[in-house]
Tab-separated table of C-alpha atoms (C1' of nucleotides) in Angstrom:
chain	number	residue	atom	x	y	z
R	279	UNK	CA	22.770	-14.157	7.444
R	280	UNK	CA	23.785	-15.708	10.438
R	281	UNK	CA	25.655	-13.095	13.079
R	282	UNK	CA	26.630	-15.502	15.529
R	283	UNK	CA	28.149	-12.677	17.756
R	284	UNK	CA	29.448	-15.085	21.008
R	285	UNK	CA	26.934	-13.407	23.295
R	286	UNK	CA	29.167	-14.235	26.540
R	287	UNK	CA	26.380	-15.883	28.861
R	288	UNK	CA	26.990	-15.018	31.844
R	289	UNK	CA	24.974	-15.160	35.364
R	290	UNK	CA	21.940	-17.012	36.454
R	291	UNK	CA	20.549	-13.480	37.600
R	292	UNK	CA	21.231	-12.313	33.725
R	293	UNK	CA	19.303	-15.459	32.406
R	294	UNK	CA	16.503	-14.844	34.824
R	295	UNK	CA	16.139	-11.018	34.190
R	296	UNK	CA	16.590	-11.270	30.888
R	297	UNK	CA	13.771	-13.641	30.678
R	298	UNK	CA	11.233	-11.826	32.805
R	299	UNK	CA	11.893	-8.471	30.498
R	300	UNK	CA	11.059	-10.415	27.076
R	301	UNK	CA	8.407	-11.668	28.779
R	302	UNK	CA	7.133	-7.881	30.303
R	303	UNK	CA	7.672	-6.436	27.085
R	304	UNK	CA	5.822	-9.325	25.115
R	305	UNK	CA	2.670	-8.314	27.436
R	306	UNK	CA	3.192	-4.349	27.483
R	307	UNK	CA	4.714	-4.186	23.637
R	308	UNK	CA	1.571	-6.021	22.279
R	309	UNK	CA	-0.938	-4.336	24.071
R	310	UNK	CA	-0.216	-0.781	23.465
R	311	UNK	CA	2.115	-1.016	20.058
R	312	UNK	CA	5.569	-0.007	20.607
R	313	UNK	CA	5.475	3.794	20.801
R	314	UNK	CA	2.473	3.037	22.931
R	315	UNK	CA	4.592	1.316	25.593
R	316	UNK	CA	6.496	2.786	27.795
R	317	UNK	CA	9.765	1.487	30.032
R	318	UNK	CA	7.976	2.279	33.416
R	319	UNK	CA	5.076	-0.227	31.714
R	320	UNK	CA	7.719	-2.528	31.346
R	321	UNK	CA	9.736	-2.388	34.033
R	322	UNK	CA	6.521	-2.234	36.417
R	323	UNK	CA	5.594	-5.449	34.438
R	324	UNK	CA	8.606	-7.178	35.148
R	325	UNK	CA	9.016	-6.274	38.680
R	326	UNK	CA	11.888	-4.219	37.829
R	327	UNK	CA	13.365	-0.593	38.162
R	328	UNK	CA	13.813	1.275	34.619
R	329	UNK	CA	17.364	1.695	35.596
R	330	UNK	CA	17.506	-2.253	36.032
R	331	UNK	CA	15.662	-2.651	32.916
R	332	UNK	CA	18.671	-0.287	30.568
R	333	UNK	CA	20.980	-2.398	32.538
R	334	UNK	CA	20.117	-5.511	30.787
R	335	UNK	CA	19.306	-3.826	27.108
R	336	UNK	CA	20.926	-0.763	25.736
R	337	UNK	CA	17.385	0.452	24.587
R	338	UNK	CA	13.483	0.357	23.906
R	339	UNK	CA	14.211	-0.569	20.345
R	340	UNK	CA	16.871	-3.107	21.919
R	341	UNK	CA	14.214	-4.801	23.709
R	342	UNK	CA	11.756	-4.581	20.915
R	343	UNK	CA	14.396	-5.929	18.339
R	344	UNK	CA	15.693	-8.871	20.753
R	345	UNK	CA	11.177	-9.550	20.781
R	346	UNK	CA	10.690	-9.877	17.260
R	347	UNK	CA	13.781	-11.891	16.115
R	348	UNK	CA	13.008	-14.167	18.837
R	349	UNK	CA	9.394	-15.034	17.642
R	350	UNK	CA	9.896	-14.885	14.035
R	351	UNK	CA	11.354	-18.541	14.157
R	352	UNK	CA	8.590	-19.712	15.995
R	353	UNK	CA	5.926	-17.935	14.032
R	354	UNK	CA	7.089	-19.002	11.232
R	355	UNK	CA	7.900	-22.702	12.594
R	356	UNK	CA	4.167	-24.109	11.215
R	357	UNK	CA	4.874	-23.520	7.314
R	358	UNK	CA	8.239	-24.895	7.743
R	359	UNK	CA	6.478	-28.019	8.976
R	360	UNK	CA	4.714	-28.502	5.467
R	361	UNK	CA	5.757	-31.488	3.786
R	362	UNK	CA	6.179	-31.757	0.393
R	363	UNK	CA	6.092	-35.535	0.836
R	364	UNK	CA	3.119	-35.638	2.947
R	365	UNK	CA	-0.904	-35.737	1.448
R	366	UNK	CA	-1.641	-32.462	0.329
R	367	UNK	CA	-5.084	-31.777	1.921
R	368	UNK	CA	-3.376	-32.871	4.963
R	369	UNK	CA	-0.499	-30.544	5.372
R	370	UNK	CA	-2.293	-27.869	4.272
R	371	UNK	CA	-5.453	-28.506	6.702
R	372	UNK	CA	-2.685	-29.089	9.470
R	373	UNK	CA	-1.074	-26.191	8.494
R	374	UNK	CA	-4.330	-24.344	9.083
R	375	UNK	CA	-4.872	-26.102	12.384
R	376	UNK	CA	-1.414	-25.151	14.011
R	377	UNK	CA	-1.827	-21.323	13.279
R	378	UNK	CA	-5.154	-21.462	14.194
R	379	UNK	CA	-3.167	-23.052	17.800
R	380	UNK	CA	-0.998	-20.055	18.148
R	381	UNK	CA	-3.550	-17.915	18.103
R	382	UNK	CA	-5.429	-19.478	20.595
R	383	UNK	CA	-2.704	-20.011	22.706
R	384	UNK	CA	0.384	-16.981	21.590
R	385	UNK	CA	-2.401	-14.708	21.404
R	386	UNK	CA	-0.119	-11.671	22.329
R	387	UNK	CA	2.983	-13.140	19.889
R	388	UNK	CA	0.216	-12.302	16.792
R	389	UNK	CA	-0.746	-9.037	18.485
R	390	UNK	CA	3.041	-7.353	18.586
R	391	UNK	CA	3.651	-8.890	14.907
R	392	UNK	CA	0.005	-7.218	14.035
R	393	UNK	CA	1.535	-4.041	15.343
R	394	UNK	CA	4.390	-4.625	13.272
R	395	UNK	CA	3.279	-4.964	10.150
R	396	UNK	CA	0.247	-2.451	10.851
R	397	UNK	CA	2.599	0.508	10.933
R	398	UNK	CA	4.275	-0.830	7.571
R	399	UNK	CA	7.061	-3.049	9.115
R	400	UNK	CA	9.559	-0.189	10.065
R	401	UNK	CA	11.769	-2.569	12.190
R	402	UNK	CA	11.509	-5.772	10.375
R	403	UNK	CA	11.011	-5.305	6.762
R	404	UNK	CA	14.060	-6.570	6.011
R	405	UNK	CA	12.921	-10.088	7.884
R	406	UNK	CA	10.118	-10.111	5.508
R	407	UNK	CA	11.230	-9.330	2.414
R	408	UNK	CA	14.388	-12.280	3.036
R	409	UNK	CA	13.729	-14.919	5.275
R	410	UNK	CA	10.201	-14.371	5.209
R	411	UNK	CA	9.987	-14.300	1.166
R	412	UNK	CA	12.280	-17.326	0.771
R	413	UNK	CA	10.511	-19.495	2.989
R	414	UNK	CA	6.762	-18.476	1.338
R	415	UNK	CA	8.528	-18.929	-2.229
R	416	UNK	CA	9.735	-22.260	-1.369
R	417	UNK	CA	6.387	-23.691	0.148
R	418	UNK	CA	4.466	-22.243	-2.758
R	419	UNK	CA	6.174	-23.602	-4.752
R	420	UNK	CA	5.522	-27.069	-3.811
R	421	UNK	CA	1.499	-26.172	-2.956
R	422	UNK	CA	2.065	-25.267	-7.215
R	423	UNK	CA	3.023	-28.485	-8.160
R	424	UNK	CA	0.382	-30.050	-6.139
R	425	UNK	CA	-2.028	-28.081	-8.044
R	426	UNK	CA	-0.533	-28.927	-11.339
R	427	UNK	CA	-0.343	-32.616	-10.548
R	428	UNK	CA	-3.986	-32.847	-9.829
R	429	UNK	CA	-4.048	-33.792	-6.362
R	430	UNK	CA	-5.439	-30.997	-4.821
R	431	UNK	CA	-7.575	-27.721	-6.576
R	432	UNK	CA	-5.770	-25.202	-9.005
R	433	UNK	CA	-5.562	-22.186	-6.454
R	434	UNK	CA	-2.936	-19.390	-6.557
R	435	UNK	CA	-0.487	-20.668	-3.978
R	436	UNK	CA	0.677	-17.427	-2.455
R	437	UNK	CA	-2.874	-16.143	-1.674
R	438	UNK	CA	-3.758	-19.682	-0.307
R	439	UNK	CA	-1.347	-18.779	1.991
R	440	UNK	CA	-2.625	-15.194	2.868
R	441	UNK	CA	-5.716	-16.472	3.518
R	442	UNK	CA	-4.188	-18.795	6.250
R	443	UNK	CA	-2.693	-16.328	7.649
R	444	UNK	CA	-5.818	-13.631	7.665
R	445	UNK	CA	-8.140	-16.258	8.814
R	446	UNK	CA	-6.339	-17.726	12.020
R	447	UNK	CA	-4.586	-14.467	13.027
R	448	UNK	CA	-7.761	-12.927	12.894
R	449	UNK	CA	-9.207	-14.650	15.917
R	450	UNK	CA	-6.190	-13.427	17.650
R	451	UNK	CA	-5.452	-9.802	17.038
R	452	UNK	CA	-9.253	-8.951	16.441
R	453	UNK	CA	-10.512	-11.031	19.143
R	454	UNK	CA	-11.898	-7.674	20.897
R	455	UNK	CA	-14.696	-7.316	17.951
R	456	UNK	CA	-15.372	-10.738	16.956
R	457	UNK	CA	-16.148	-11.361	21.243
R	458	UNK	CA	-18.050	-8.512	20.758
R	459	UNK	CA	-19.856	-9.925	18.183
R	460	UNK	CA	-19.788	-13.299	19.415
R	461	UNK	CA	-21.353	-12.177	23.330
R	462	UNK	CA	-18.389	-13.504	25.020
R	463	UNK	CA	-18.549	-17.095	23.527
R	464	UNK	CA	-15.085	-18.948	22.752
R	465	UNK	CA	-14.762	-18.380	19.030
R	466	UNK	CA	-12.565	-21.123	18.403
R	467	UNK	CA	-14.299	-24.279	18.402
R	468	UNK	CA	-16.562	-22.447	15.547
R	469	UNK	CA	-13.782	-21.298	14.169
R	470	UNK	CA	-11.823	-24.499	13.576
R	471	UNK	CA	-15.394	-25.955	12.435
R	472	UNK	CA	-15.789	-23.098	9.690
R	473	UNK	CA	-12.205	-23.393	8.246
R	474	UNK	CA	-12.192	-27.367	8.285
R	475	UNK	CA	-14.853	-26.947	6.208
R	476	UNK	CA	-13.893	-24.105	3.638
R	477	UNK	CA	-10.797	-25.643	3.081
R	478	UNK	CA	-12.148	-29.214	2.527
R	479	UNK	CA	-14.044	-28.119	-0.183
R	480	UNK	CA	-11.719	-25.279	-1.344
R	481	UNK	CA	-9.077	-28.045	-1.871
R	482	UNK	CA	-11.309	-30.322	-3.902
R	483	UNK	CA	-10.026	-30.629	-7.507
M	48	UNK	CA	-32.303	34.815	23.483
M	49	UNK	CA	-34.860	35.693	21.587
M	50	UNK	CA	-33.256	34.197	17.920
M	51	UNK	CA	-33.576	30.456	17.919
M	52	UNK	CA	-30.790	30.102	16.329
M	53	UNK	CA	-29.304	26.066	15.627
M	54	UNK	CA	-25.929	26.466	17.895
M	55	UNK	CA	-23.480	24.250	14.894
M	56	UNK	CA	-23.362	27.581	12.940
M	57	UNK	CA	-19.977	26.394	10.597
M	58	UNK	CA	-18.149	28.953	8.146
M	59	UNK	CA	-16.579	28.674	5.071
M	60	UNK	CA	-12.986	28.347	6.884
M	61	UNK	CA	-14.586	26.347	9.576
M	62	UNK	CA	-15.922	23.889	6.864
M	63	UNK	CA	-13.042	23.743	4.942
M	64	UNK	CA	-10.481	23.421	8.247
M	65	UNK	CA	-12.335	21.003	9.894
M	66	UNK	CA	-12.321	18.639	6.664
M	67	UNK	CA	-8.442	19.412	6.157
M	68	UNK	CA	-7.577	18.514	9.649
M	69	UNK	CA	-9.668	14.660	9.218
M	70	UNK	CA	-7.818	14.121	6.185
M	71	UNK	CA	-4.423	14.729	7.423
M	72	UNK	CA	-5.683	13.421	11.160
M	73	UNK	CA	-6.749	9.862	9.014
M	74	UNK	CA	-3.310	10.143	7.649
M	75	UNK	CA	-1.344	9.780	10.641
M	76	UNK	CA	-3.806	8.024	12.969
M	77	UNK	CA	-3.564	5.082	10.280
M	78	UNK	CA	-0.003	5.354	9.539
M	79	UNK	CA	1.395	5.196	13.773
M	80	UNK	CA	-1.922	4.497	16.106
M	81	UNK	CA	-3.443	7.184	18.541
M	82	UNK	CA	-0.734	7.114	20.812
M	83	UNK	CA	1.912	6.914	18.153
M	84	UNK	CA	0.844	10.105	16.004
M	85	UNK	CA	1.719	13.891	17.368
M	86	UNK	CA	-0.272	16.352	17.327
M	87	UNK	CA	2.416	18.064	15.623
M	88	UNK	CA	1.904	15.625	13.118
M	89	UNK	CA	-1.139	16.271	12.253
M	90	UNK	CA	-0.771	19.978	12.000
M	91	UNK	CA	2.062	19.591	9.762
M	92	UNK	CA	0.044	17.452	7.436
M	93	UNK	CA	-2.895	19.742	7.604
M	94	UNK	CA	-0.464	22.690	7.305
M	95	UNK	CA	-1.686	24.481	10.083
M	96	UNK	CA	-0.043	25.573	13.519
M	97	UNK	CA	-0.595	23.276	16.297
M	98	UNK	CA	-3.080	25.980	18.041
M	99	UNK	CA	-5.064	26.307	15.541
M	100	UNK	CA	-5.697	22.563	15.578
M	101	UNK	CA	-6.874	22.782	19.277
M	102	UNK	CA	-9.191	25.860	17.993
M	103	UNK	CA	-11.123	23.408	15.682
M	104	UNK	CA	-11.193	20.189	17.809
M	105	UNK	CA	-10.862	20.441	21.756
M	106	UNK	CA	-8.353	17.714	22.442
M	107	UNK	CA	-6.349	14.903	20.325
M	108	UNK	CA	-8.908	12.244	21.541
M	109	UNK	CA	-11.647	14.081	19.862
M	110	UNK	CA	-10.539	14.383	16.908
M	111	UNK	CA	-9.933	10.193	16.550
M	112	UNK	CA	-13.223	10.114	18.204
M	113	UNK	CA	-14.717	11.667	15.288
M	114	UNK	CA	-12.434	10.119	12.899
M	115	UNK	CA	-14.155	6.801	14.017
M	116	UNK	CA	-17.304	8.187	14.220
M	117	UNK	CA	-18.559	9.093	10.880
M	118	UNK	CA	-15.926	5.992	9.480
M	119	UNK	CA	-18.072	3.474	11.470
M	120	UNK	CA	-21.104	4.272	8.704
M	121	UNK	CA	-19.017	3.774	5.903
M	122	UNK	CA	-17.347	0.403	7.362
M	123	UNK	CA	-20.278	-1.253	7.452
M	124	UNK	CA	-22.472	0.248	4.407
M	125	UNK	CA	-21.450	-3.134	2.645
M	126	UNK	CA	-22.470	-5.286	5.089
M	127	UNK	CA	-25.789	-3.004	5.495
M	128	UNK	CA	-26.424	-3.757	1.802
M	129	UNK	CA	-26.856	-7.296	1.812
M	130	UNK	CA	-30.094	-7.890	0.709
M	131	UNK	CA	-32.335	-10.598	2.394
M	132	UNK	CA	-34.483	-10.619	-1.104
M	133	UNK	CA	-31.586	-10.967	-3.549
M	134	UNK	CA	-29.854	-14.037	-4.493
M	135	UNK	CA	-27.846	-15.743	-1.537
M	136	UNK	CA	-24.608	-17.055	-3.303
M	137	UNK	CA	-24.894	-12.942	-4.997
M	138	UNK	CA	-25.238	-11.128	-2.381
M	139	UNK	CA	-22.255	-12.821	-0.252
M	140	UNK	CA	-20.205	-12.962	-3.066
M	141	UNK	CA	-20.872	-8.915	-3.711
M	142	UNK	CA	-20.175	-8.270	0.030
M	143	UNK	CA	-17.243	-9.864	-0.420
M	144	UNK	CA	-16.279	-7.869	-3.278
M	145	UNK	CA	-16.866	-4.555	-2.355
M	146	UNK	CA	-15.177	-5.198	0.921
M	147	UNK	CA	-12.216	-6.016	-0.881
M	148	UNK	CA	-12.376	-2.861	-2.931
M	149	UNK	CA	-12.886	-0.842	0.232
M	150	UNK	CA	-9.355	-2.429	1.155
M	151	UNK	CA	-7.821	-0.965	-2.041
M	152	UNK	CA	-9.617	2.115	-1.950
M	153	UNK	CA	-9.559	2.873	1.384
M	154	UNK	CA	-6.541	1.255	2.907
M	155	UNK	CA	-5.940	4.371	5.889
M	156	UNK	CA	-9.720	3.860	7.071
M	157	UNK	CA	-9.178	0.011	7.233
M	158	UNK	CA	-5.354	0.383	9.075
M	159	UNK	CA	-6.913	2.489	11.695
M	160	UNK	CA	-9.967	0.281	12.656
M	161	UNK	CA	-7.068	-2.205	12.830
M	162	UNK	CA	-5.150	-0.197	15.322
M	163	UNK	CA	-8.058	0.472	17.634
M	164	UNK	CA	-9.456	-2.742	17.419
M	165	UNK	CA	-5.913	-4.886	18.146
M	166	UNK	CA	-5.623	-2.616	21.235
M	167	UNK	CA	-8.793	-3.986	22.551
M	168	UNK	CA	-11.282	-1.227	20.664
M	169	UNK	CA	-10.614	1.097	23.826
M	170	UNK	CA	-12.072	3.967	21.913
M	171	UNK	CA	-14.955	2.515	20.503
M	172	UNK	CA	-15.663	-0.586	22.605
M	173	UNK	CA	-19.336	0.504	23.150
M	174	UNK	CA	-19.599	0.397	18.975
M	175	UNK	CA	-19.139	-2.681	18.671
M	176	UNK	CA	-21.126	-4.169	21.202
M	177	UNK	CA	-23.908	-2.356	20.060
M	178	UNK	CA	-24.507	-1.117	16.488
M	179	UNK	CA	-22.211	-3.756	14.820
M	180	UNK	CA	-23.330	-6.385	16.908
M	181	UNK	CA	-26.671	-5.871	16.271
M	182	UNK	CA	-25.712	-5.720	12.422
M	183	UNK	CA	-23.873	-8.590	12.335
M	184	UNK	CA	-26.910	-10.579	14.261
M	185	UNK	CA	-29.689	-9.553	11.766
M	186	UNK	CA	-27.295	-10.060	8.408
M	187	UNK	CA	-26.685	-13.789	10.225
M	188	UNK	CA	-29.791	-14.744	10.587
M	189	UNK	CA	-30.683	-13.655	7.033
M	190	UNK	CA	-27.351	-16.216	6.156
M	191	UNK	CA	-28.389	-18.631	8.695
M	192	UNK	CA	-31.836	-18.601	6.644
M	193	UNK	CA	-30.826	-19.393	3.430
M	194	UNK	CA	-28.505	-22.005	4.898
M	195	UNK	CA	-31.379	-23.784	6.282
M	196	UNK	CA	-33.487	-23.693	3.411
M	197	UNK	CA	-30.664	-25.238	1.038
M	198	UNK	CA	-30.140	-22.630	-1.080
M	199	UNK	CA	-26.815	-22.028	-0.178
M	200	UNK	CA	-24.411	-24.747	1.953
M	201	UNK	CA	-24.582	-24.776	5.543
M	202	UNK	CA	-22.081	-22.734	7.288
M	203	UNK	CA	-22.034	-20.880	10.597
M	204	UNK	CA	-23.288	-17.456	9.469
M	205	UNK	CA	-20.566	-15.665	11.988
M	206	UNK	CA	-18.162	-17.438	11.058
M	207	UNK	CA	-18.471	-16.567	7.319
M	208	UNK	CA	-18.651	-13.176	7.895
M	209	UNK	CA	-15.807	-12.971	10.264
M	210	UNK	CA	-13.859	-14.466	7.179
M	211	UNK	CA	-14.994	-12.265	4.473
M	212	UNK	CA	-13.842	-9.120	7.320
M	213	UNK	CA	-10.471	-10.949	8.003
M	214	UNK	CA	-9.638	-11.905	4.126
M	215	UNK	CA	-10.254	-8.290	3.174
M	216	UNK	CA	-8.818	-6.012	5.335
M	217	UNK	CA	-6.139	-8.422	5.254
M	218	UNK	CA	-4.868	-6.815	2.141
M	219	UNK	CA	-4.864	-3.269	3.504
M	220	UNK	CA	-3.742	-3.928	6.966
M	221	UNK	CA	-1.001	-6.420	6.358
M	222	UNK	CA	0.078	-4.484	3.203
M	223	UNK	CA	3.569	-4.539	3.640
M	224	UNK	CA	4.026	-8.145	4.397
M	225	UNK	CA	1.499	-8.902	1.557
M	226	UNK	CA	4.000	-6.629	-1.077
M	227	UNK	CA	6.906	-7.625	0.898
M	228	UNK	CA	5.992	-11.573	-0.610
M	229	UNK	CA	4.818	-10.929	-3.556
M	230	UNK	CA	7.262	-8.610	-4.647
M	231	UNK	CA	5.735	-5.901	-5.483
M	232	UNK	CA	3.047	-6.993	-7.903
M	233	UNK	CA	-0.429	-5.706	-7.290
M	234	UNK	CA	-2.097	-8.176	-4.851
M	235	UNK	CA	-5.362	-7.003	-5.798
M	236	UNK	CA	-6.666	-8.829	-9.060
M	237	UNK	CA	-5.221	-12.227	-7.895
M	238	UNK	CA	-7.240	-11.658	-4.445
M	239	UNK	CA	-10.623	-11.312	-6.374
M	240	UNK	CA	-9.925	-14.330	-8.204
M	241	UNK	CA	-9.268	-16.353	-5.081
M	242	UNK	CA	-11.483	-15.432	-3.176
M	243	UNK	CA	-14.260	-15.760	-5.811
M	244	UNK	CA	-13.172	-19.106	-6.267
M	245	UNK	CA	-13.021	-19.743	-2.149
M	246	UNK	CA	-16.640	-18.888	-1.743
M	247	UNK	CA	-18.124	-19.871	-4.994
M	248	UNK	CA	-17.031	-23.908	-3.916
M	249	UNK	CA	-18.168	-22.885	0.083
M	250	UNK	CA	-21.203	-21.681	-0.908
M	251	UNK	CA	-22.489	-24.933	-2.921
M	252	UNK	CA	-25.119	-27.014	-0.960
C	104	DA	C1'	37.318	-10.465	55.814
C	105	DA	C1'	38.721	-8.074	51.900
C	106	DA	C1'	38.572	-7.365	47.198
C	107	DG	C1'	36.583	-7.540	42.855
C	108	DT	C1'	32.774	-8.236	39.990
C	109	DG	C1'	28.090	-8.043	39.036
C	110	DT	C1'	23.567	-5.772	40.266
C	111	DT	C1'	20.287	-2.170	41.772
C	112	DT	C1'	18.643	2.341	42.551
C	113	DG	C1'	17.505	7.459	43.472
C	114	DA	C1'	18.364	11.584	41.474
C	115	DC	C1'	18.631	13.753	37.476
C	116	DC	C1'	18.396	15.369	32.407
C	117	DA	C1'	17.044	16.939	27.690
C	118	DA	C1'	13.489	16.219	24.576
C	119	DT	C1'	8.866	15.736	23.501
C	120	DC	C1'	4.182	15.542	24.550
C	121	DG	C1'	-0.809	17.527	24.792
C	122	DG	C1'	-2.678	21.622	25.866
C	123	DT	C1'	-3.297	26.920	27.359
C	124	DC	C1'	-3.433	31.820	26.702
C	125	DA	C1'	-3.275	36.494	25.497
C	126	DA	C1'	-2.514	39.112	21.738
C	127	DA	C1'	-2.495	39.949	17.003
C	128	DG	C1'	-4.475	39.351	12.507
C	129	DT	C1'	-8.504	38.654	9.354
C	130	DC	C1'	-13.126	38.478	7.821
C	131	DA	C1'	-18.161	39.573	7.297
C	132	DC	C1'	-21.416	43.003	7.365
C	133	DG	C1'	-24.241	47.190	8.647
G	258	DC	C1'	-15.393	52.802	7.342
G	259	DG	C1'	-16.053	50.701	11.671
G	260	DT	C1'	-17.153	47.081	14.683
G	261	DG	C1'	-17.585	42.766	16.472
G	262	DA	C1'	-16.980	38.012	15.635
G	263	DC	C1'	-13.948	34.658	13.812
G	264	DT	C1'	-9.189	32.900	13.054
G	265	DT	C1'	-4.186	32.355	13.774
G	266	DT	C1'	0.002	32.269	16.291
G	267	DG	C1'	4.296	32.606	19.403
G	268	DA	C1'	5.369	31.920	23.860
G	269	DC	C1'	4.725	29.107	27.395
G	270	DC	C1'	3.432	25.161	30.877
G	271	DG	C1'	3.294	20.864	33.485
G	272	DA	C1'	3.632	16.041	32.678
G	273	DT	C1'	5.759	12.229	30.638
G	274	DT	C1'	9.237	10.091	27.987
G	275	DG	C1'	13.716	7.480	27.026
G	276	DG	C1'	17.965	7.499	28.895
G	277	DT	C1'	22.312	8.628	32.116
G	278	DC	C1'	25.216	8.387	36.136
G	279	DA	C1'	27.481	7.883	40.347
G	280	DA	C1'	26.850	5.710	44.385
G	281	DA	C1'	25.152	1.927	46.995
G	282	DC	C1'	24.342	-2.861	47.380
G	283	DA	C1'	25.092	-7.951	46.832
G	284	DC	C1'	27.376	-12.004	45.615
G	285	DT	C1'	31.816	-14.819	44.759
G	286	DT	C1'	36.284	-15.780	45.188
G	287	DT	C1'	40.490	-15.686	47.522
DNA sequence: AAAGTGTTTGACCAATCGGTCAAAGTCACG
DNA sequence: CGTGACTTTGACCGATTGGTCAAACACTTT
């Protein structure tokens, strides 16, 4: 579904508010969840006045909405990236490796999807069960036949993929308990350690 | 006074209300966060008038704060249970499992540790610093022990556990998304399988 | 400089929130 | 039955929330 509503572009003030409110809201939305924010959060955030802020989107949900479709390409961007052509093991460790990346470094991105999906997906379950669905379908798909041809282990493709997903975005949206656990030491060297290894020999045939 | 009497006296009603009110409280805490449930909410779940609420617990905080309280015991019975004497490869492999079950069985529990701790464990910060932490260090050096002595591979004892906590509650906290993929077929026996299969192959020296 | 467009804000609003309180209702027990 | 403790509730409160609006301000263009 592509609504390619000509969104008339208009100032350089627009652009530059615009941006600084995503970029408030990414901070205050995956913090506190978004009932937990607030507009004065945001607005303070972004340097703003809450009337400035409604002047620029129609709404908390607009703000919110405008959030989430904007990441979902980019959160999504890694499993595009696998190749059916390329080595197995490969892709799949690389796949592992980039995700493990954006929660190191879109830390907060992870958080407000967390959030998301926590409180059963109210605003996006449509994204999930379409674009979401199609593109997981597709990639397991080909992980299958790499299992059938022999190249790699016979694992069930879509929880190979869960797995991914619950190991790397687990270092980002409970970072608060494992650097509880951890005594304030950078989990992710470890962490990219551990996984290199379980998948190495998970992938075996 | 001259009765020393214990102060907790608790009737019938006060038994039965108090229990009434966690259920429903567990309900909607796990379903929309702390700041995203009502106490109207609550009430209405626990069909009781929003006074009355505030006659059994003193404030909305204290009843999550109890919530959390006597769920923190249960959360980590599992890990608790890992025994130093039984058989390594076992005993991480029955962690595993009845972690997973607690993800089917008690999906509301897991959802709102996930809410508190993805806000930065505001609530129960102290908690884990302390009594998990010091859980988590004794079960890992148990791990770390049987790594060195070959019995089971060597892996980074933290590590491993923070994967068996993110691979579990995976399934309860990212339910929808989980469903939302797979269509609606129960994730649960095809997790077991996986996972048995993930840490059988880890686990081998 | 004047006009027109785009931007910002203080004042304000209705709804909802967590929480209080006095009074009424109910229960246990001598 | 009577009495005192326990339980329940409707009415209410101050604070906060998302959102509105008219007026003021600023920036371009002519």
């Amino acid at each position: 579904m592509s609504e390619a509503k000509p969104k008339p572009r208009k100032t350089r003030i627009q652009q530059r508010n615009s941006e600084t409110i995503i970029e408030a809201a990414l901070d205050v939305f995956s913090k506190h969840g978004f009932r937990g924010a607030t507009l004065d959060q945001i607005a303070n955030a972004a340097g703003l006045s809450k009337p400035n802020l409604l002047y620029y989107f129609s709404s908390k949900e607009a703000i919110h909405a405008e959030l989430l479709e904007g990441l979902m390409d980019t959160w999504l961007d890694p499993l595009r990236a696998l190749d059916a052509n390329g080595d197995p093991k490969e892709q799949l460790l690389g796949y592992m490796r980039r995700k493990l990346e954006m929660s190191r470094d879109l830390p907060r991105e992870s958080r407000l999807f967390a959030n998301e999906v926590l409180q059963g997906a109210p605003r996006i379950g449509a994204g999930l069960g379409g674009d979401l669905k199609a593109l997981v379908d597709e990639k397991a798909a080909i992980i299958a036949d790499w299992s059938r041809s022999g190249r790699i282990a016979q694992v069930d493709p879509y929880h190979l993929i869960f797995s991914i997903w619950a190991l790397t975005q687990h270092y980002a949206d409970f970072d608060a308990q494992v650097r509880a656990v951890l005594g304030g030491e950078d989990p992710f060297p470890g962490a990219e350690a551990f996984l290199d290894t379980l998948y190495t020999k998970l992938l075996i045939p």
